[in-house]
Each structure stands twice: as structure tokens, then as C-alpha cells.
């Protein structure tokens, strides 16, 4: 099984999809060496897996913005709604 | 008998009958004119005369209506009065009972709105070129709206249904009244500074122009343009248009439509990922076919013994792998049967690197990086790179090989 790099584990869907699309397009051009193709293939597998991981997240989390600190960071809490 | 059938009314009867006729004929009229002779009775009712160049009309405006009127009534003001005509029988005068009063022509808010639109447009605040594209797959969606209205509920339920993998950050703000605009500006600012979302939905449900006014404030329009995150506006119903809508990167007709605009359908994205994986696998299948062709050529040149047997085993493995691969692709077309993990594991099993593990090596031209597939190519290249399972070594075609 292909291991994902730290970086791939963190990236969002937007970026994972864009990279996967780029890899597929690149492989379909067929210009690279076999090693290159292998590396891209592995990367593509990992990205596909990352996409699915994100898509499989079960439930929407809703957080509520409480305010911003001096340094711009935000204070939030789980939104307790269903009023 | 000239007068035999003549009906003689009492004053009460004739005035009453005229009143009934008038109330039937003019139950709902709008009259425009200038207010004069305005008086407020101790009861709170207002009495005034509506006049123009040639005529005048008495108007009464009962206390409850007077309290609802948004404008400050004064002599000289041009108004449109809506209501009914009747006769005040005690004085035998006909008059209008006004049920609503508004300033004639454009209302004051309407005028401010138009002035601001043309000023900000002239400044380029609404330029199409300045509008940013929305992310295709937002992982964090910020929602700036009232935490109690129908809008927030519509947005959250739509996002949940379409795109449950996203996180929603709700920035609760008042959406009408004097506190609304500053709170909206502060929320956009905070989200922007913290880069706390990939896209922002700013909105509220429908209401009167007064209710929606915060979304027509210049400060809000500027905060939208200053925001580093793309903003989708969703104010009111289809027909309500605010300055926030002009300033936003995209305008949605309703809060639900904004959520639909922002969130793709999860199922569609899953299919898109599956399609990409299919193409990735397809590409790898062709790479395997290339390898196969190469091994077959090798087989022709090494006709002997152990090497030949190894190549034959390699070919079998490749055939086997290619079969599995095409089965995998077919399985995916059949609506993604089987789990992702199983598919990925199967793919990993096809990894050509496994073949290197079994003792084969990849030979490439050291200068161009291209695979060397034949004796002739090797002679032409001269300088080679041979890849084993654990790395490369440089190699050279011996002198005199040709």
C-alpha cells in the first residue's frame, strides 16, 4: 500500500482534486519515464485516497464564531442550535 | 299627478345613501396631493387637506394608521394617500379615510439607494473583473447571518444535504437595525484576517427595504470587496436587490440558492474522483502493456535457459496483472462496487515496482531519461541508467559491442 506523505494528508479537497487532475492529464500525455510514471501513479493513488477520506467525513460540523483575538485568531465553539 | 311618486328623503336618508354609494364606488383609491392644514386631534387622529392647483379633499387619518406611517407628515409635503372615500354624515362632507401614507415619487431610502449605487459603480466597486471565482470544493464555509432566522437554517440544511464533508463557521450577526452593518463589517473583517473559510455566504431572509437596509450600507459593500475570501450574497427573495448583491463576488437569489451555489453535490464529486482514478488506472494499464511488449522483445533476444524462464514468468505475471486491472476498471464502471480500500489494494498489487522486487531491472538512456527497449537503443544511448529495486546504477555499453 502506498503511504501518503505528511503533506498529502493535510491538503484539502480543492488541492487534492486539482493535483489528481494534473497527474492524470500528465500521465495521459505519456511523455515521462517509467519511473516518473510510477511516481506519479503512486501519488495519484494517494491523492484519490485523500479525496475519498475527505468526502467520507460523516457529518457537517457547525461552529460558531465568538470573536477575534488581538492577533486575528478566532475563538469559536460548537454551535448548539436546533432552537 | 306629477308628484305622486316623488320620494321625499329625510336628510339622514339622502346623506346615508350617498355615503353608501360613495363607499361602494371608492372603497380603495390612491390619491396624490400636497398636505395642508394638518392638525392632530387630542385623540391622536390626524386631519388634513390634500390639495392640488384646482381642488381639495378632506382627509382623516386615524391614530393607528398615523403611527404606522414611516414618514414625518408636514404641511407642504407631497404624498400618496391610499384609502377609501366616505361621507361624514354629521357635517354632510365627503372625505377620505387614509389607511396608508407615503411620500410621493421616490421614497427617501430609495433615493439614497440609487445615489449610492451610482457612486460606488462609478468608483468601480462592482466591476466584473474584480470578482473572484468561488472554490469548487470548499472545505470551510462561513455563514454571516442571524443565528435565529430561517436563512441560517436553510443554508445549514442545504449544505448538510449536498456537501456534508464541509465545516460550517457561523458568524452570528444582527441583520437589521442600526447594529447590523457594523456587526457584518466586523465579521467579514475577522474571517478575512484569519482566512477562516474558503467562501463566505452573507445574507438574510426577505423583508421591507427598511429591514434590508444594512445590506445597502456603503461600509458593508466596502467590507465585501476588502474581504480576502470570496463572498456570495443572499439577501431576501428573488426580487430584493441590495448593494451587497452588487458588491459580492456572486449573488444568489435566496439563502438556499447561495448554499447550492457554494456546495457541489457530494455524489457528483465522488463520481468525479472515481473517474479520475479510472483514468489513472487506465494509464497504468497502458504502461504495463508497454512493459509487456518490452519483455517479449527480450524473450526473442535471450532464447536460452534460466533467463528465458524468468522472462516467461514475468510475462505471465504481467498478463495476470493486466487482467486484474481491466477487471478493476470494469468494476468501477459498475457504480463503484466494492470498497475503496479493496480497489486501492488491488491497484497497489499491480505496482510495477513489485516486478523489480522479483529481480528485473529498468534500463534507461542516462542522457535523455528515456527507456531503452532494444539492443539498438542501448547501442545508440551508450550511457545507461539501470534501475534495480533498491536504486540506480550508471552503466556503459562496452566498446566494440556493435
Coordinates of C-alpha atoms in Angstrom, one line a residue:
Chain A
X1 CA 0.0 0.0 0.0
X2 CA 1.2 3.4 -0.8
X3 CA 2.0 5.7 2.1
X4 CA 0.9 9.3 1.9
X5 CA 3.3 12.0 2.7
X6 CA 2.6 14.3 5.6
X7 CA 1.7 17.0 3.1
X8 CA -0.8 14.9 1.3
X9 CA -2.5 14.0 4.5
X10 CA -3.1 17.7 5.2
X11 CA -4.2 19.1 1.9
X12 CA -7.8 20.0 1.2
X13 CA -10.1 18.5 -1.4
X14 CA -9.7 21.5 -3.7
X15 CA -6.0 21.0 -4.0
X16 CA -6.1 17.2 -3.9
X17 CA -8.6 17.2 -6.9
X18 CA -6.5 19.7 -8.8
X19 CA -3.3 17.7 -8.4
X20 CA -5.0 14.4 -9.2
X21 CA -6.4 16.0 -12.4
X22 CA -3.0 17.4 -13.3
X23 CA -1.4 14.0 -12.7
X24 CA -3.9 12.1 -14.8
X25 CA -3.5 14.7 -17.6
X26 CA 0.3 14.4 -17.4
X27 CA 0.2 10.6 -17.5
X28 CA -2.2 10.6 -20.4
X29 CA 0.3 12.7 -22.4
X30 CA 2.6 9.8 -21.8
X31 CA 5.9 11.7 -22.0
X32 CA 7.5 10.7 -18.8
X33 CA 9.9 7.9 -18.0
X34 CA 8.6 4.7 -16.5
X35 CA 10.0 5.7 -13.1
X36 CA 8.3 9.1 -13.5
X37 CA 5.1 7.5 -14.4
X38 CA 5.4 5.2 -11.4
X39 CA 5.9 8.0 -9.0
X40 CA 3.0 9.9 -10.5
X41 CA 0.8 6.9 -10.4
X42 CA 1.6 6.4 -6.7
X43 CA 1.0 10.0 -6.0
X44 CA -2.3 9.8 -7.9
X45 CA -3.4 6.8 -5.8
X46 CA -2.6 8.6 -2.6
X47 CA -4.5 11.7 -3.8
X48 CA -7.5 9.7 -4.8
X49 CA -7.5 8.2 -1.3
X50 CA -7.2 11.6 0.3
X51 CA -10.2 12.8 -1.8
X52 CA -12.3 9.9 -0.6
X53 CA -11.3 10.4 3.0
X54 CA -12.5 14.0 2.9
X55 CA -15.7 13.1 1.1
X56 CA -16.4 10.3 3.5
X57 CA -16.5 12.6 6.5
X58 CA -19.7 11.8 8.1
X59 CA -21.5 14.9 9.2
X60 CA -21.3 18.6 8.8
X61 CA -19.7 20.3 11.7
X62 CA -21.1 23.7 12.6
X63 CA -19.1 26.0 14.7
X64 CA -20.0 29.5 15.9
X65 CA -17.7 32.5 15.8
X66 CA -17.4 34.1 19.2
X67 CA -14.9 36.7 18.4
X68 CA -11.4 37.5 17.2
X69 CA -8.3 37.8 19.4
X70 CA -5.7 40.6 19.0
X71 CA -3.6 38.5 16.7
X72 CA -6.5 37.9 14.4
X73 CA -7.1 34.3 15.5
X74 CA -10.7 33.4 16.0
X75 CA -12.5 32.0 19.1
X76 CA -15.2 29.5 18.1
X77 CA -17.3 26.9 19.8
X78 CA -19.5 24.1 18.6
X79 CA -22.8 25.6 17.6
X80 CA -25.6 24.5 19.9
X81 CA -28.6 25.3 17.9
X82 CA -31.7 23.5 16.9
X83 CA -33.7 26.2 18.7
Chain B
X1 CA -100.3 63.5 -10.6
X2 CA -96.8 65.0 -11.1
X3 CA -95.6 64.4 -7.6
X4 CA -97.5 61.2 -6.8
X5 CA -94.4 59.0 -7.0
X6 CA -91.9 61.6 -5.8
X7 CA -89.9 60.3 -3.0
X8 CA -89.0 62.8 -0.3
X9 CA -85.9 61.8 1.6
X10 CA -85.0 62.8 5.0
X11 CA -81.6 64.5 5.2
X12 CA -80.3 61.5 7.1
X13 CA -81.6 59.1 4.4
X14 CA -80.1 61.0 1.5
X15 CA -76.8 61.6 3.1
X16 CA -76.7 58.0 4.2
X17 CA -77.5 56.8 0.7
X18 CA -74.8 59.0 -0.8
X19 CA -72.4 57.6 1.8
X20 CA -73.2 54.1 0.8
X21 CA -72.8 54.8 -2.9
X22 CA -69.5 56.5 -2.3
X23 CA -68.1 53.8 -0.1
X24 CA -69.1 51.2 -2.7
X25 CA -67.7 53.1 -5.6
X26 CA -64.4 54.3 -4.0
X27 CA -63.6 51.5 -1.5
X28 CA -59.9 51.6 -2.4
X29 CA -58.3 54.6 -4.0
X30 CA -54.9 56.2 -4.1
X31 CA -54.8 60.0 -4.2
X32 CA -51.8 62.2 -4.6
X33 CA -51.6 65.8 -3.5
X34 CA -50.0 68.3 -1.1
X35 CA -50.8 68.2 2.6
X36 CA -52.1 71.4 4.0
X37 CA -53.9 72.5 7.2
X38 CA -52.5 69.5 9.1
X39 CA -54.0 69.1 12.6
X40 CA -53.5 66.5 15.2
X41 CA -56.6 65.9 17.5
X42 CA -56.1 65.0 21.1
X43 CA -57.4 61.6 20.2
X44 CA -54.3 61.1 18.0
X45 CA -56.2 61.2 14.8
X46 CA -54.8 63.4 12.1
X47 CA -56.9 65.7 9.9
X48 CA -55.6 67.5 6.8
X49 CA -56.5 68.6 3.4
X50 CA -55.0 67.2 0.3
X51 CA -54.9 69.8 -2.5
X52 CA -53.6 70.5 -5.9
X53 CA -54.0 73.6 -8.1
X54 CA -57.7 73.2 -8.6
X55 CA -59.3 71.2 -5.9
X56 CA -59.0 70.0 -2.3
X57 CA -60.1 66.9 -0.4
X58 CA -60.5 66.4 3.4
X59 CA -58.6 63.5 4.8
X60 CA -58.8 61.8 8.1
X61 CA -56.0 59.5 9.2
X62 CA -56.9 57.5 12.3
X63 CA -54.3 57.2 15.1
X64 CA -53.3 53.6 14.3
X65 CA -52.5 54.5 10.7
X66 CA -50.8 57.7 11.6
X67 CA -48.5 55.7 13.9
X68 CA -47.6 53.3 11.2
X69 CA -46.7 55.9 8.6
X70 CA -42.9 55.9 8.1
X71 CA -42.7 59.5 7.1
X72 CA -42.9 62.7 9.1
X73 CA -46.0 64.4 8.0
X74 CA -46.0 68.2 7.5
X75 CA -47.8 70.8 5.6
X76 CA -46.4 71.2 2.0
X77 CA -45.4 67.5 1.7
X78 CA -46.4 65.7 -1.4
X79 CA -47.9 62.4 -0.5
X80 CA -49.8 59.4 -1.9
X81 CA -52.7 58.6 0.4
X82 CA -54.4 55.2 0.0
X83 CA -57.8 54.5 1.5
X84 CA -61.5 54.9 0.9
X85 CA -63.9 57.7 0.4
X86 CA -66.8 58.2 2.7
X87 CA -69.2 60.9 3.9
X88 CA -69.1 62.4 7.3
X89 CA -72.8 62.5 7.8
X90 CA -72.9 64.9 10.8
X91 CA -71.4 67.6 8.6
X92 CA -72.6 66.4 5.2
X93 CA -69.0 66.5 4.0
X94 CA -67.3 63.9 2.0
X95 CA -63.8 62.9 3.0
X96 CA -61.1 60.3 2.5
X97 CA -60.1 57.9 5.3
X98 CA -56.4 57.3 4.7
X99 CA -55.2 53.8 5.5
X100 CA -51.6 54.3 4.3
X101 CA -49.4 57.3 3.5
X102 CA -46.2 57.5 1.7
X103 CA -44.0 60.2 0.2
X104 CA -44.8 60.9 -3.4
X105 CA -42.3 59.9 -6.0
X106 CA -39.2 58.0 -4.8
X107 CA -39.1 57.3 -1.1
X108 CA -36.1 58.7 0.8
X109 CA -34.4 55.3 1.2
X110 CA -35.0 54.5 -2.4
X111 CA -33.2 57.8 -3.3
X112 CA -30.3 57.0 -1.1
X113 CA -30.1 53.6 -2.6
X114 CA -29.9 54.9 -6.1
X115 CA -27.4 57.6 -5.3
X116 CA -25.1 55.1 -3.6
X117 CA -25.3 52.5 -6.4
X118 CA -24.3 55.1 -9.0
X119 CA -21.5 56.5 -6.8
X120 CA -20.0 53.1 -6.0
X121 CA -20.4 51.9 -9.5
X122 CA -18.6 54.9 -10.8
X123 CA -15.8 54.1 -8.3
X124 CA -15.5 50.6 -9.9
X125 CA -16.6 48.7 -6.7
X126 CA -19.0 46.5 -8.8
X127 CA -16.5 45.7 -11.6
X128 CA -16.9 42.2 -13.0
X129 CA -13.2 42.0 -13.4
X130 CA -12.7 42.3 -9.6
X131 CA -15.0 39.4 -8.8
X132 CA -13.3 36.2 -7.6
X133 CA -14.1 32.7 -8.6
X134 CA -15.7 30.5 -5.9
X135 CA -13.7 27.4 -4.8
X136 CA -15.0 24.3 -6.4
X137 CA -14.8 22.2 -3.3
X138 CA -14.9 24.4 -0.2
X139 CA -13.9 22.6 3.0
X140 CA -14.9 25.5 5.2
X141 CA -17.9 27.7 4.5
X142 CA -18.5 30.8 6.7
X143 CA -22.1 32.0 7.0
X144 CA -22.6 35.6 8.1
X145 CA -26.3 35.9 9.1
X146 CA -28.7 36.0 12.0
X147 CA -28.4 32.8 14.1
X148 CA -32.1 32.7 14.6
X149 CA -33.7 33.4 11.2
X150 CA -35.0 31.0 8.6
X151 CA -32.0 31.9 6.5
X152 CA -29.4 30.2 8.7
X153 CA -31.5 27.1 8.9
X154 CA -32.0 26.9 5.1
X155 CA -28.3 27.4 4.5
X156 CA -27.1 24.8 7.0
X157 CA -29.6 22.2 5.9
X158 CA -28.8 22.7 2.3
X159 CA -25.0 22.4 3.0
X160 CA -25.6 19.3 5.1
X161 CA -27.6 17.7 2.4
X162 CA -25.3 18.5 -0.5
X163 CA -21.9 18.7 0.9
X164 CA -21.6 17.1 4.4
X165 CA -17.8 17.0 4.3
X166 CA -17.5 20.8 4.8
X167 CA -17.2 22.6 8.1
X168 CA -19.5 25.5 8.6
X169 CA -18.4 28.5 10.6
X170 CA -21.4 30.6 11.6
X171 CA -20.7 34.3 12.3
X172 CA -23.9 35.4 14.2
X173 CA -24.8 39.0 13.4
X174 CA -27.9 41.1 13.7
X175 CA -29.3 41.6 10.2
X176 CA -31.5 44.6 10.7
X177 CA -31.4 47.8 12.8
X178 CA -28.5 50.1 13.5
X179 CA -26.2 47.4 14.9
X180 CA -26.4 45.3 11.8
X181 CA -24.0 47.0 9.4
X182 CA -21.1 47.4 11.9
X183 CA -21.5 43.8 13.0
X184 CA -21.4 42.5 9.4
X185 CA -18.4 44.6 8.7
X186 CA -16.6 43.3 11.8
X187 CA -17.5 39.6 11.0
X188 CA -16.2 39.9 7.4
X189 CA -13.0 41.5 8.7
X190 CA -12.4 38.8 11.3
X191 CA -13.0 36.0 8.8
X192 CA -10.8 37.7 6.3
X193 CA -7.9 38.3 8.6
X194 CA -8.0 34.7 10.0
X195 CA -8.6 33.3 6.5
X196 CA -11.1 31.2 8.4
X197 CA -13.0 29.9 5.4
X198 CA -12.8 29.2 1.7
X199 CA -16.0 31.0 0.9
X200 CA -18.5 33.3 2.8
X201 CA -22.2 33.4 2.5
X202 CA -23.6 36.7 3.6
X203 CA -27.4 37.0 3.8
X204 CA -30.8 37.1 5.5
X205 CA -34.4 36.4 4.6
X206 CA -36.8 38.8 3.0
X207 CA -38.1 42.0 4.3
X208 CA -39.0 45.6 3.6
X209 CA -36.5 48.0 2.2
X210 CA -36.1 49.3 5.8
X211 CA -35.4 45.7 7.1
X212 CA -32.8 45.1 4.4
X213 CA -31.2 48.4 4.7
X214 CA -28.0 47.2 6.4
X215 CA -27.2 45.4 3.2
X216 CA -27.4 48.7 1.4
X217 CA -24.8 50.4 3.6
X218 CA -21.6 51.6 1.9
X219 CA -19.5 50.2 4.8
X220 CA -20.9 46.7 4.1
X221 CA -20.2 47.0 0.3
X222 CA -16.6 48.0 1.0
X223 CA -16.1 45.3 3.6
X224 CA -17.3 42.7 1.0
X225 CA -14.7 44.0 -1.6
X226 CA -12.0 44.1 1.1
X227 CA -12.6 40.6 2.2
X228 CA -9.9 38.2 1.1
X229 CA -12.4 35.3 0.9
X230 CA -14.9 35.2 -2.0
X231 CA -18.4 36.4 -0.8
X232 CA -21.7 35.1 -2.0
X233 CA -24.6 37.4 -1.1
X234 CA -28.1 36.1 -0.5
X235 CA -30.4 38.8 0.7
X236 CA -34.2 38.4 0.8
X237 CA -36.2 36.9 -2.0
X238 CA -35.6 36.8 -5.8
X239 CA -36.9 40.4 -6.2
X240 CA -34.9 42.1 -3.5
X241 CA -31.7 43.6 -4.8
X242 CA -29.2 45.2 -2.5
X243 CA -25.9 46.9 -2.8
X244 CA -24.3 43.9 -1.1
X245 CA -25.5 41.9 -4.1
X246 CA -23.7 44.2 -6.5
X247 CA -20.5 44.2 -4.4
X248 CA -20.4 40.4 -3.8
X249 CA -18.5 38.0 -6.0
X250 CA -21.6 36.1 -6.7
X251 CA -25.3 36.9 -6.0
X252 CA -27.8 34.2 -5.1
X253 CA -31.5 34.8 -5.2
X254 CA -32.1 33.3 -1.8
X255 CA -30.1 31.8 1.1
X256 CA -30.9 28.3 -0.1
X257 CA -29.7 29.2 -3.6
X258 CA -26.5 30.6 -2.1
X259 CA -25.8 27.3 -0.3
X260 CA -26.5 25.4 -3.6
X261 CA -24.1 27.7 -5.4
X262 CA -21.3 27.2 -2.9
X263 CA -21.7 23.4 -2.3
X264 CA -21.2 20.8 -5.0
X265 CA -23.2 17.6 -4.7
X266 CA -21.1 15.1 -2.8
X267 CA -22.2 12.2 -5.0
X268 CA -21.1 14.0 -8.1
X269 CA -17.7 14.7 -6.7
X270 CA -17.4 11.1 -5.7
X271 CA -18.1 10.1 -9.3
X272 CA -15.5 12.7 -10.5
X273 CA -12.9 11.2 -8.2
X274 CA -13.8 7.7 -9.4
X275 CA -13.5 8.8 -13.0
X276 CA -10.0 10.2 -12.3
X277 CA -9.0 7.1 -10.6
X278 CA -10.3 5.1 -13.6
X279 CA -8.1 7.2 -15.9
X280 CA -5.1 6.8 -13.7
X281 CA -5.6 3.0 -13.8
X282 CA -6.2 3.1 -17.5
X283 CA -2.9 4.9 -18.0
X284 CA -1.1 2.4 -15.8
X285 CA -2.6 -0.4 -17.8
X286 CA -1.1 1.0 -21.0
X287 CA 2.2 1.4 -19.2
X288 CA 2.0 -2.3 -18.3
X289 CA 1.3 -3.2 -21.9
X290 CA 4.4 -1.3 -22.9
X291 CA 6.4 -3.4 -20.4
X292 CA 4.9 -6.5 -21.7
X293 CA 6.0 -5.6 -25.2
X294 CA 9.5 -4.9 -24.0
X295 CA 9.7 -8.3 -22.2
X296 CA 8.5 -10.0 -25.3
X297 CA 11.3 -8.4 -27.2
X298 CA 13.7 -9.5 -24.5
X299 CA 12.4 -13.0 -24.9
X300 CA 13.3 -13.1 -28.5
X301 CA 16.8 -12.0 -27.9
X302 CA 17.5 -14.3 -24.9
X303 CA 16.5 -17.6 -26.2
X304 CA 18.2 -19.6 -23.5
X305 CA 17.6 -21.3 -20.3
X306 CA 17.2 -19.6 -17.0
X307 CA 16.8 -16.1 -18.3
X308 CA 14.2 -17.2 -20.7
X309 CA 12.3 -18.9 -18.0
X310 CA 12.4 -15.8 -15.8
X311 CA 11.1 -13.7 -18.6
X312 CA 8.3 -16.1 -19.3
X313 CA 7.3 -16.0 -15.7
X314 CA 7.4 -12.2 -15.8
X315 CA 5.1 -12.2 -18.9
X316 CA 2.7 -14.4 -17.1
X317 CA 2.6 -12.1 -14.2
X318 CA 2.1 -9.2 -16.5
X319 CA -0.8 -10.9 -18.2
X320 CA -2.3 -11.7 -14.8
X321 CA -1.9 -8.1 -13.7
X322 CA -3.4 -6.7 -16.9
X323 CA -6.4 -9.0 -16.4
X324 CA -6.9 -7.8 -12.9
X325 CA -6.5 -4.3 -13.9
X326 CA -9.2 -4.4 -16.6
X327 CA -11.5 -6.2 -14.1
X328 CA -10.9 -3.3 -11.7
X329 CA -11.8 -0.7 -14.2
X330 CA -14.9 -2.6 -15.2
X331 CA -15.8 -2.9 -11.5
X332 CA -15.6 0.8 -11.1
X333 CA -17.8 1.5 -14.1
X334 CA -20.4 -0.8 -12.3
X335 CA -21.2 2.0 -9.9
X336 CA -18.2 1.7 -7.7
X337 CA -18.8 -1.8 -6.5
X338 CA -16.6 -2.8 -3.6
X339 CA -14.9 -0.5 -1.2
X340 CA -12.3 2.0 -2.0
X341 CA -9.7 0.2 0.1
X342 CA -10.1 -3.0 -1.8
X343 CA -9.6 -1.2 -5.1
X344 CA -6.6 0.6 -3.9
X345 CA -5.1 -2.5 -2.6
X346 CA -5.6 -4.3 -5.9
X347 CA -4.0 -1.4 -7.6
X348 CA -1.1 -1.4 -5.3
X349 CA -0.7 -5.1 -6.2
X350 CA -0.2 -4.0 -9.8
X351 CA 2.5 -1.7 -8.9
X352 CA 5.3 -2.5 -11.5
X353 CA 7.8 -1.9 -8.7
X354 CA 6.8 -5.4 -7.5
X355 CA 8.3 -6.7 -10.6
X356 CA 11.6 -5.0 -9.7
X357 CA 11.4 -6.8 -6.4
X358 CA 11.5 -10.0 -8.4
X359 CA 14.8 -9.3 -10.0
X360 CA 14.0 -7.3 -13.1
X361 CA 15.7 -4.0 -13.9
X362 CA 14.7 -1.0 -15.9
X363 CA 17.2 0.3 -18.4
X364 CA 17.1 3.9 -19.4
X365 CA 19.2 6.3 -21.5
X366 CA 21.2 8.3 -19.0
X367 CA 21.2 11.4 -21.1
X368 CA 17.6 11.6 -22.2
X369 CA 16.0 9.6 -19.4
X370 CA 14.0 7.6 -22.0
X371 CA 13.5 3.8 -21.5
X372 CA 15.9 1.7 -23.5
X373 CA 13.8 -1.0 -25.1
X374 CA 16.1 -2.7 -27.5
X375 CA 19.7 -3.6 -28.2
X376 CA 19.8 -0.9 -30.9
X377 CA 18.6 1.7 -28.5
X378 CA 21.2 0.7 -25.9
X379 CA 24.0 1.0 -28.5
X380 CA 22.7 4.3 -29.6
X381 CA 22.5 5.6 -26.0
X382 CA 25.9 4.3 -24.9
X383 CA 25.5 5.7 -21.4
X384 CA 22.7 4.0 -19.4
X385 CA 21.0 4.1 -16.1
X386 CA 19.8 0.7 -14.7
X387 CA 17.2 0.8 -12.0
X388 CA 17.0 -2.1 -9.5
X389 CA 14.5 -2.4 -6.7
X390 CA 16.8 -0.5 -4.4
X391 CA 18.1 2.2 -6.7
X392 CA 20.0 3.1 -9.8
X393 CA 23.5 2.5 -11.1
X394 CA 25.1 4.2 -14.1
X395 CA 26.2 1.8 -16.8
X396 CA 28.0 2.0 -20.1
X397 CA 27.8 -0.1 -23.3
X398 CA 31.1 -1.8 -23.7
X399 CA 33.4 -0.7 -26.6
X400 CA 33.0 -3.0 -29.6
X401 CA 29.6 -4.2 -28.7
X402 CA 28.2 -3.0 -32.1

